[in-house]
PDB file of C-alpha atoms and ligand atoms in Angstrom:
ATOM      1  CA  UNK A  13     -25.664-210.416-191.117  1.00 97.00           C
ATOM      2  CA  UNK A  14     -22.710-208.789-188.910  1.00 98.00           C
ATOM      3  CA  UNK A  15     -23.063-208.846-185.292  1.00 98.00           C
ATOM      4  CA  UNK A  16     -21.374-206.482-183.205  1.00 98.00           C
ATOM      5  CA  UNK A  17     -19.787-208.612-179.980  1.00 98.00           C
ATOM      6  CA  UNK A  18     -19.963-206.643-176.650  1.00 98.00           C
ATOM      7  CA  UNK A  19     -19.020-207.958-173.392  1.00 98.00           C
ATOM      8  CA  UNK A  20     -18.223-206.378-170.056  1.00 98.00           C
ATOM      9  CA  UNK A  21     -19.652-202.557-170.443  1.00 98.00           C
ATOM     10  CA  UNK A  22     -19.973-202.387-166.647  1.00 98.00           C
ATOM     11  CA  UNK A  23     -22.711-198.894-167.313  1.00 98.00           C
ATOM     12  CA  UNK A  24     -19.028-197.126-168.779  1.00 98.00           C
ATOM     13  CA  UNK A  25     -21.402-194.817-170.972  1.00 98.00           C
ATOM     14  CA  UNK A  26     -18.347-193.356-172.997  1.00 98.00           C
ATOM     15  CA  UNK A  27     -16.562-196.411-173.709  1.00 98.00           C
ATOM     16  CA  UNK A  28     -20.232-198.477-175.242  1.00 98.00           C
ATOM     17  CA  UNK A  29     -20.690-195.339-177.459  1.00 98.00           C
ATOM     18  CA  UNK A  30     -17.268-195.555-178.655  1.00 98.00           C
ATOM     19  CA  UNK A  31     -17.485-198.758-179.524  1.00 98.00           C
ATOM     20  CA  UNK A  32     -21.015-198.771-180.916  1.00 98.00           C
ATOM     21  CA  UNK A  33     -19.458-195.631-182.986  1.00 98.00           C
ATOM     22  CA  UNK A  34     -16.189-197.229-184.272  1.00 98.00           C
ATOM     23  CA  UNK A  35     -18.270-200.519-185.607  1.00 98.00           C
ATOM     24  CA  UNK A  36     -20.845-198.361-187.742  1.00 98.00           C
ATOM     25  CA  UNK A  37     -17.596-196.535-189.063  1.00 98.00           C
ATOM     26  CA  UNK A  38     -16.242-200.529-189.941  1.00 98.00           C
ATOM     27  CA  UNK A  39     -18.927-201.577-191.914  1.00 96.00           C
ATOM     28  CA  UNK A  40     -21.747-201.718-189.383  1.00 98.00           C
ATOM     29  CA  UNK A  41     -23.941-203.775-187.740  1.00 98.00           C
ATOM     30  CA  UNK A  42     -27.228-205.691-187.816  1.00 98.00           C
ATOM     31  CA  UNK A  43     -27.521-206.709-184.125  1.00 98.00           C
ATOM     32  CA  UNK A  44     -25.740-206.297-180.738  1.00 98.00           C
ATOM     33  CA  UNK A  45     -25.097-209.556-179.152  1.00 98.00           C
ATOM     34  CA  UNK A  46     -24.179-208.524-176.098  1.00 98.00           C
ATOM     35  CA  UNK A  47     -22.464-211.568-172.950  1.00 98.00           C
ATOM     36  CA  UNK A  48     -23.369-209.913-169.762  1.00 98.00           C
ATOM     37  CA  UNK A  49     -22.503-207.885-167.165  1.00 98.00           C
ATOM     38  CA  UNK A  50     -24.005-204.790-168.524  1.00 98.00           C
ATOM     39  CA  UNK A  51     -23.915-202.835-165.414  1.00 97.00           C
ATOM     40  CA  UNK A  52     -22.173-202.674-162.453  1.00 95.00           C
ATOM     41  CA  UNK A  53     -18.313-200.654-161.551  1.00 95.00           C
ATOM     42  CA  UNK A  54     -19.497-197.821-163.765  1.00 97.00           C
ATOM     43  CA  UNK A  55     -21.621-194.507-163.300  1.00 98.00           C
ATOM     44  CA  UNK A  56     -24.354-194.839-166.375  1.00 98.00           C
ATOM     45  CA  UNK A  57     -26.201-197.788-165.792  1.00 98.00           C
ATOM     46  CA  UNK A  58     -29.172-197.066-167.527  1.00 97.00           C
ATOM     47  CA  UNK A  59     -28.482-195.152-170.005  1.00 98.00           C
ATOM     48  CA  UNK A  60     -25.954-197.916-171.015  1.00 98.00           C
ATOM     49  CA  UNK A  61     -29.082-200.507-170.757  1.00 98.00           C
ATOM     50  CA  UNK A  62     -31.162-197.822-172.832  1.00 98.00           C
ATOM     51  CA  UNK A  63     -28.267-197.688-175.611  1.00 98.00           C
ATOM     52  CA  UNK A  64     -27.857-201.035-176.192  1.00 98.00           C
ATOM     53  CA  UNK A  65     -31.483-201.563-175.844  1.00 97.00           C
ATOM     54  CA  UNK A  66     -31.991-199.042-179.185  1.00 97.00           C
ATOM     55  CA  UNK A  67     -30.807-202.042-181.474  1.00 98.00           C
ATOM     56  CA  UNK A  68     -31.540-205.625-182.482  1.00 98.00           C
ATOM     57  CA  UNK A  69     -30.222-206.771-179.354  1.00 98.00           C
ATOM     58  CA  UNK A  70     -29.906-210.842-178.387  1.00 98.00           C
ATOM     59  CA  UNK A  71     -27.965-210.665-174.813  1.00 98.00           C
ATOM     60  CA  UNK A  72     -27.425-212.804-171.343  1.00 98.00           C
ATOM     61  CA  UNK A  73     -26.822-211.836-168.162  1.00 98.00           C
ATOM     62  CA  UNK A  74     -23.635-211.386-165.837  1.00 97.00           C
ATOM     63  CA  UNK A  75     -23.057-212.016-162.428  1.00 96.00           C
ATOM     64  CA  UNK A  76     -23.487-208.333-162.195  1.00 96.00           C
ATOM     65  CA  UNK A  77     -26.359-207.583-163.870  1.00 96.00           C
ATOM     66  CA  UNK A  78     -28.093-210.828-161.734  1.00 95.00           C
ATOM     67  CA  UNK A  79     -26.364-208.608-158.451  1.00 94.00           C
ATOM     68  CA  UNK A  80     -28.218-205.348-159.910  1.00 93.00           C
ATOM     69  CA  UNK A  81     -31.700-206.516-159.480  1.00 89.00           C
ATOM     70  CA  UNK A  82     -31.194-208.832-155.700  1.00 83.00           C
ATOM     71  CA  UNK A  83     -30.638-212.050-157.758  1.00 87.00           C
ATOM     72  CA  UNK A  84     -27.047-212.900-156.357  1.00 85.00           C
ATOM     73  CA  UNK A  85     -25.943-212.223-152.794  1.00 83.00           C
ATOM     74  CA  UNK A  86     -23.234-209.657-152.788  1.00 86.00           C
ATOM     75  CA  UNK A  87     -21.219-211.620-149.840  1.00 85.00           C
ATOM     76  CA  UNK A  88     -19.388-213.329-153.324  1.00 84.00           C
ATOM     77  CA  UNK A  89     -18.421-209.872-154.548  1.00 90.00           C
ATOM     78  CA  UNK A  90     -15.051-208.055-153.397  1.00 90.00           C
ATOM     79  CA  UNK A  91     -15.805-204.750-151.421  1.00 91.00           C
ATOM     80  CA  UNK A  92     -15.283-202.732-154.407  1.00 90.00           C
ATOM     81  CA  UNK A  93     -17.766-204.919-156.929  1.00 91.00           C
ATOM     82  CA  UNK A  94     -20.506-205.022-153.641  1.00 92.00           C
ATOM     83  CA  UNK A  95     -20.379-200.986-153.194  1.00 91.00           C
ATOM     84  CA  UNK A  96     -20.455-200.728-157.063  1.00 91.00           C
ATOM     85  CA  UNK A  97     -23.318-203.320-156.955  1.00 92.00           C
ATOM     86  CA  UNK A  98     -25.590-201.710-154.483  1.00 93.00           C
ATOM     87  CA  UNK A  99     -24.953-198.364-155.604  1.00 95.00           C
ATOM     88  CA  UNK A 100     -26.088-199.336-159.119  1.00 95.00           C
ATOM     89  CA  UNK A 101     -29.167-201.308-157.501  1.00 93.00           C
ATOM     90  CA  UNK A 102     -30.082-197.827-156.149  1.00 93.00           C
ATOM     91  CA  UNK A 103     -29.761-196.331-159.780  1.00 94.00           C
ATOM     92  CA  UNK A 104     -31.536-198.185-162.076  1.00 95.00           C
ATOM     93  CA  UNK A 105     -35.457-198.058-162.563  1.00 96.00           C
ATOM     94  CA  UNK A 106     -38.129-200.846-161.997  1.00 96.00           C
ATOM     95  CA  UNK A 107     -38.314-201.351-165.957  1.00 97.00           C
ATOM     96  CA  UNK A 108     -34.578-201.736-165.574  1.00 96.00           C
ATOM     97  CA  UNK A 109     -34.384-204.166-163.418  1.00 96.00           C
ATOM     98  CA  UNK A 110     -37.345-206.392-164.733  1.00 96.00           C
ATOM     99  CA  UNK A 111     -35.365-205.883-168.013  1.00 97.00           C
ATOM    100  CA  UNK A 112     -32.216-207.533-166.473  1.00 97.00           C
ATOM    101  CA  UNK A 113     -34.134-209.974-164.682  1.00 96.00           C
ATOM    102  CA  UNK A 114     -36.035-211.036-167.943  1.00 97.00           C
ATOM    103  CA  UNK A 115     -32.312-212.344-169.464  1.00 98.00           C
ATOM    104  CA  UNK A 116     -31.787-215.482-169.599  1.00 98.00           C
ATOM    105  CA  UNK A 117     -27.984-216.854-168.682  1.00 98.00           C
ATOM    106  CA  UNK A 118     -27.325-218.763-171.842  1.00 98.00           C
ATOM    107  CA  UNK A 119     -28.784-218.728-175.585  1.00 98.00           C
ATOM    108  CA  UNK A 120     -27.797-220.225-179.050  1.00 98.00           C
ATOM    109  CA  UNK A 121     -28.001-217.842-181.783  1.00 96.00           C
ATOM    110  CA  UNK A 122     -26.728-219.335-185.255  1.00 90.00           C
ATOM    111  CA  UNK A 123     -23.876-221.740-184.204  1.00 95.00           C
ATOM    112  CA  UNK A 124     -23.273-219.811-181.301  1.00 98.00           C
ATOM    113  CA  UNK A 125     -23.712-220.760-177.685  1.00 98.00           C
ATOM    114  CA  UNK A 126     -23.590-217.542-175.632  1.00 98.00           C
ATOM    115  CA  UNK A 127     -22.746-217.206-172.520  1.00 98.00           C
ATOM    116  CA  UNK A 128     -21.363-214.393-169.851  1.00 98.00           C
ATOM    117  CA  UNK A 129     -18.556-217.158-167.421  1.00 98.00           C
ATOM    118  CA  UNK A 130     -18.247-220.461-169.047  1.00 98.00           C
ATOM    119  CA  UNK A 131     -21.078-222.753-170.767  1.00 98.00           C
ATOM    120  CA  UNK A 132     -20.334-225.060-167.422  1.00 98.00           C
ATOM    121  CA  UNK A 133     -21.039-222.000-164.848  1.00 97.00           C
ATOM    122  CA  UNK A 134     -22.518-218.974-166.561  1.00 97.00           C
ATOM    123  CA  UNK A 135     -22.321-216.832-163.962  1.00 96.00           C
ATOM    124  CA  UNK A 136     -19.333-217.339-162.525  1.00 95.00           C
ATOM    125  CA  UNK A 137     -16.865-219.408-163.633  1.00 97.00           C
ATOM    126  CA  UNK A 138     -13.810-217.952-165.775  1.00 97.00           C
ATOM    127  CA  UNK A 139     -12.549-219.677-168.921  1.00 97.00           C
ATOM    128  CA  UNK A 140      -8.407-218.452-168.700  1.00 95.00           C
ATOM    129  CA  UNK A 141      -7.140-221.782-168.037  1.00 96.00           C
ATOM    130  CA  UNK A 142      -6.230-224.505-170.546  1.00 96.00           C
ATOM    131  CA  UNK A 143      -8.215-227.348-167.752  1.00 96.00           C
ATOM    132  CA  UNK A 144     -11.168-224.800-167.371  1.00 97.00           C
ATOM    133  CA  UNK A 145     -11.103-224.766-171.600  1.00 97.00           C
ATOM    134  CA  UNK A 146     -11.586-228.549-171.798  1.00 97.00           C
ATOM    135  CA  UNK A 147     -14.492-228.737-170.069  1.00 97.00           C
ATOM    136  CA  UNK A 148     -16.007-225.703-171.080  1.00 98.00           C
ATOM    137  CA  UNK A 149     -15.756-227.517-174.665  1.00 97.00           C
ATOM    138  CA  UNK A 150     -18.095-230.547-173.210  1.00 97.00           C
ATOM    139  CA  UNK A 151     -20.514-227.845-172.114  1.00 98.00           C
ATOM    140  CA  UNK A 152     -22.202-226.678-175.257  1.00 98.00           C
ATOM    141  CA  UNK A 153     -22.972-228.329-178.451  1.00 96.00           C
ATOM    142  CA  UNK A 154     -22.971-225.718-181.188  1.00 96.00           C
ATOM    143  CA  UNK A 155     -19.704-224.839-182.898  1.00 96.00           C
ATOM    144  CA  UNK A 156     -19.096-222.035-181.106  1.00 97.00           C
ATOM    145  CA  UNK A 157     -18.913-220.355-178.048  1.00 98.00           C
ATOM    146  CA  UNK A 158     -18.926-216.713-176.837  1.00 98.00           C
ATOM    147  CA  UNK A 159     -18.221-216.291-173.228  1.00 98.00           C
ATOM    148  CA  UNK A 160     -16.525-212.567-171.701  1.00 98.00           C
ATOM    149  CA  UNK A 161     -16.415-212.156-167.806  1.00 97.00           C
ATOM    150  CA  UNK A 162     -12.299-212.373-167.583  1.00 97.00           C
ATOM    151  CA  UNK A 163     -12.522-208.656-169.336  1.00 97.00           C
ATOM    152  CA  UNK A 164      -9.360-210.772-171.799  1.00 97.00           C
ATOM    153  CA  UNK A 165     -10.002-211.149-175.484  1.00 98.00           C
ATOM    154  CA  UNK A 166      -8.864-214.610-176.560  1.00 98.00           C
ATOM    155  CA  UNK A 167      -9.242-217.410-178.834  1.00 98.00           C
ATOM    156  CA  UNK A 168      -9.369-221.115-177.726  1.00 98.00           C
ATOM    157  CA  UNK A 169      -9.556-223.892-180.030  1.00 97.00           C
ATOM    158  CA  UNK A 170      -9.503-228.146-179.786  1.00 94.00           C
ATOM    159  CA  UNK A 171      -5.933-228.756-180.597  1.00 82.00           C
ATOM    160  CA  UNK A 172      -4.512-232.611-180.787  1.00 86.00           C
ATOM    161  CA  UNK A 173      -3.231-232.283-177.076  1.00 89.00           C
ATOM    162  CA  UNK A 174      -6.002-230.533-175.590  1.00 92.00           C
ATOM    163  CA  UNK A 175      -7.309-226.684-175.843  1.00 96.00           C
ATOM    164  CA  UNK A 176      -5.128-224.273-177.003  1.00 96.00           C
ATOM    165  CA  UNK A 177      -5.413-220.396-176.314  1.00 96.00           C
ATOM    166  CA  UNK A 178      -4.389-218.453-179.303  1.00 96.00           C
ATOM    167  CA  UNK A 179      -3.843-214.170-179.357  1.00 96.00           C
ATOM    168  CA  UNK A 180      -7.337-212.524-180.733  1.00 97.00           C
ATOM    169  CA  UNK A 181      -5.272-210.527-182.811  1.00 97.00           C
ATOM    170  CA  UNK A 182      -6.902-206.688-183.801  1.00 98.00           C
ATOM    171  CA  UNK A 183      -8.175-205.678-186.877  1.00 98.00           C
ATOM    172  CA  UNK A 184      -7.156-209.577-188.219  1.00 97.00           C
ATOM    173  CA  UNK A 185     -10.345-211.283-189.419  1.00 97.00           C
ATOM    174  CA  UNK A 186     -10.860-214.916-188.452  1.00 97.00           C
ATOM    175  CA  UNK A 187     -12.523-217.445-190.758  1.00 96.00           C
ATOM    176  CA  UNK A 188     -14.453-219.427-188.154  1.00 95.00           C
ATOM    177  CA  UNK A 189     -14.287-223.342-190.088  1.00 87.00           C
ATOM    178  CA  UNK A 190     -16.288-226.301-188.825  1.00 82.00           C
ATOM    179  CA  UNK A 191     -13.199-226.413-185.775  1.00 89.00           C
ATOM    180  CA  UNK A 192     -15.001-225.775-182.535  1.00 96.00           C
ATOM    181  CA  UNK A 193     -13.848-222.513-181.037  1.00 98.00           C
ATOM    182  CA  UNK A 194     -14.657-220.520-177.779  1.00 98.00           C
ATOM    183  CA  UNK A 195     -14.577-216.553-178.498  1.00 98.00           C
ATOM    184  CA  UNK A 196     -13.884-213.821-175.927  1.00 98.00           C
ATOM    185  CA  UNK A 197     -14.242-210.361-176.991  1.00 98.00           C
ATOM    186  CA  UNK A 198     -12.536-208.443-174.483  1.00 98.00           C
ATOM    187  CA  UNK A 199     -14.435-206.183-171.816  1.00 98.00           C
ATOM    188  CA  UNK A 200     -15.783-202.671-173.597  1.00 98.00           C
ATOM    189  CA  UNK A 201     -15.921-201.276-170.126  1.00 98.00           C
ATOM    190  CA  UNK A 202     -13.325-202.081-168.029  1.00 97.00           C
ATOM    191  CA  UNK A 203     -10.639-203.870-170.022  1.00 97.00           C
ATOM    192  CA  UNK A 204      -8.321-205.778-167.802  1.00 96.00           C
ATOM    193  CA  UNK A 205      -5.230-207.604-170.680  1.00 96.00           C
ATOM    194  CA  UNK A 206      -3.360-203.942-169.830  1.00 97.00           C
ATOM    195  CA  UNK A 207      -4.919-202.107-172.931  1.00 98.00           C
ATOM    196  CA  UNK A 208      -7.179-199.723-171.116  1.00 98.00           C
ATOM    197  CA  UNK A 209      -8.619-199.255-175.281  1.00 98.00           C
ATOM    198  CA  UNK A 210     -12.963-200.492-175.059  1.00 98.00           C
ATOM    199  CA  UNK A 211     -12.229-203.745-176.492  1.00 98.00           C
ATOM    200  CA  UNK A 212     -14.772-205.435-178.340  1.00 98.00           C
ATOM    201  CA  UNK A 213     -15.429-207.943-181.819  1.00 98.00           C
ATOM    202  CA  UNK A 214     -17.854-208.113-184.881  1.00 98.00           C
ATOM    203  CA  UNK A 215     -19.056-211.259-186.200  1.00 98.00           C
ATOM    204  CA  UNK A 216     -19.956-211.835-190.125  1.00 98.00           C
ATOM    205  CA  UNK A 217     -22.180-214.655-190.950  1.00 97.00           C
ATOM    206  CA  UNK A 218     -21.891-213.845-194.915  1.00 96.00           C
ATOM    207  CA  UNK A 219     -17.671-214.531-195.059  1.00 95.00           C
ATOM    208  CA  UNK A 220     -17.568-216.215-191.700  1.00 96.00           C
ATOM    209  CA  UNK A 221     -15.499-214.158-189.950  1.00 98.00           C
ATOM    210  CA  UNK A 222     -15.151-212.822-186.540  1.00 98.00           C
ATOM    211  CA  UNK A 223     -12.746-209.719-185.976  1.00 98.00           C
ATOM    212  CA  UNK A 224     -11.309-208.235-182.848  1.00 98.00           C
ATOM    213  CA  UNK A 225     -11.022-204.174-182.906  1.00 98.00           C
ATOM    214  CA  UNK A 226     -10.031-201.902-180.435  1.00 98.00           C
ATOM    215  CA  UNK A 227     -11.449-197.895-179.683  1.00 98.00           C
ATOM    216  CA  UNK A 228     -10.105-195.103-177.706  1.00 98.00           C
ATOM    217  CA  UNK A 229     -12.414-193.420-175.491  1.00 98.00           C
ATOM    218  CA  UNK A 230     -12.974-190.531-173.050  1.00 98.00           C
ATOM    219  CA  UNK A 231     -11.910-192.307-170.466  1.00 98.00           C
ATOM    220  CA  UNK A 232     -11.207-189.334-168.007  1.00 98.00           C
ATOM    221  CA  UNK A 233     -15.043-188.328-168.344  1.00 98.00           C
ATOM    222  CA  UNK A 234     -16.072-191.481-167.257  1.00 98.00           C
ATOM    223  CA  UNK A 235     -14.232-191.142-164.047  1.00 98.00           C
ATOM    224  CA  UNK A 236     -14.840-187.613-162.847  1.00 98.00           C
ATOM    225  CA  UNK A 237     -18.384-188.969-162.838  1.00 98.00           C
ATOM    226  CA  UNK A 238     -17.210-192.053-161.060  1.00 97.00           C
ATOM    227  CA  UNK A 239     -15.985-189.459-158.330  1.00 97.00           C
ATOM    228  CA  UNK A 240     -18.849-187.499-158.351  1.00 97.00           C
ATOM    229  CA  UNK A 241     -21.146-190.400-157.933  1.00 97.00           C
ATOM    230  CA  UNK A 242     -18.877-191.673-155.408  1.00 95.00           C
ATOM    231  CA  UNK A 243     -17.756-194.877-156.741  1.00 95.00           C
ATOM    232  CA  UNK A 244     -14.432-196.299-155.325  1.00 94.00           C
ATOM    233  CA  UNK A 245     -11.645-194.545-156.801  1.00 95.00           C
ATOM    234  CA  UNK A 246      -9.841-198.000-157.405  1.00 95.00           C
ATOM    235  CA  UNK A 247     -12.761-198.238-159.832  1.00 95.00           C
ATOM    236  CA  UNK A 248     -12.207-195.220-161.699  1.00 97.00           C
ATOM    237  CA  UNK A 249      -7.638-195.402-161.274  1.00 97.00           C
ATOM    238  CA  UNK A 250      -8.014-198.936-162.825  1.00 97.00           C
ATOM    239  CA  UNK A 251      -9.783-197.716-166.415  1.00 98.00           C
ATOM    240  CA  UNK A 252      -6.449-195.995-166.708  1.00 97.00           C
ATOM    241  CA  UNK A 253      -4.018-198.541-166.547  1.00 96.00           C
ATOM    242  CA  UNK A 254      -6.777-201.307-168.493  1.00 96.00           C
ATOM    243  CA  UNK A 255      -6.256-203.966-165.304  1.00 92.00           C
TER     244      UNK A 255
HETATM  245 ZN1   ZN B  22     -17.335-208.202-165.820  1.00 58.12          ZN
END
């Protein structure tokens, strides 16, 4: 079985088909497993929800997806995230919404614990700090862990002195042992680690591998509709740069 690992598509249409495009050109895919925040900062929404939603598809929710349907008060969102927010709340259908509602914030699938923040705080909390690491490793019980929200691909294993974050090196498969390991993929939609490339990972349960890759896409056409929709232009400048 291969799983292709999405995090972070934040409704950036161009960038979800790139990536869903580049992994069927790698060897393809059996499901999507995708760790939140779907929607939210982008201008396609539902059509990204109705992409993903084509496939074998085992996925939790973000603090912006949980924003997108009234769950989470936008007072904890920056101005740009809350005008993003309520603009996509405006956006997306009932059948949508009820969709985003139905996930749940935290699932095991194989020996995988899947979360969007950290297995201690799935909604918010961000796992980029060696202290924030060690605890995150008392907070689930499979091997593994698959957490996004920073937008940073990264490895973290247990090391002798404590967690240690390793480089998720591209296109360099991982064999995943019995060592515990937490597993960001990067953010498809908005990557932030200064590659503005969709950023994403595939998982193979048959050689026990996981494998970061990286995908070009039209990134310009995902901002003119940005600024045609009316989204903050920080939004759509940012994409460029990949902070
Ligand atoms: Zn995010």
């Amino acid at each position: 079985m291969r799983a292709l690992i999405v995090s972070d598509v934040h409704s950036n249409l161009e960038a979800l088909e790139s990536v869903v495009e580049d992994a069927k050109n790698r060897g393809g895919f059996d499901e999507i497993w995708s760790l939140g925040d779907l929607v939210g900062y982008g201008p396609d929404p539902s059509a990204c929800i109705a992409l993903l939603r084509l496939h074998e598809l085992r996925a939790v929710a973000g603090n912006h997806d949980l924003a997108a349907f009234g769950r989470l008060s936008l007072e904890s969102f920056n101005d740009y995230a809350a005008a993003a927010a309520r603009w996509t709340a405006e956006q997306i259908s009932t059948e949508d919404a009820d969709w985003l509602a139905s996930l749940p914030l935290r699932i095991e699938v194989e020996d995988f614990t899947m979360v969007h923040g950290s297995p201690r705080d799935p909604v918010w909390e961000y796992v980029v700090s060696v202290p924030v690491a060690a605890v995150s490793f008392q907070h689930f019980t499979t091997p593994r862990c698959l957490v996004g929200h920073s937008h940073v691909p990264f490895l973290c294993v247990t090391g002798q002195d404590g967690p240690k974050f390793l480089e998720f090196r591209l296109d360099d498969p991982v064999p995943l042992g019995n060592e515990r390991i937490i597993v960001n993929p990067g953010g498809v939609g908005q990557p932030r680690d200064g590659d503005p490339r969709a950023s994403y990972a595939v998982y193979d349960s048959d050689d026990g591998t996981v494998v970061h890759f990286r995908v070009e896409y039209d990134i310009k056409t995902t901002q003119d509709k940005m600024e045609e929709y009316g989204l903050p232009k920080y939004l759509a400048d940012r994409l460029s740069e990949g902070r």
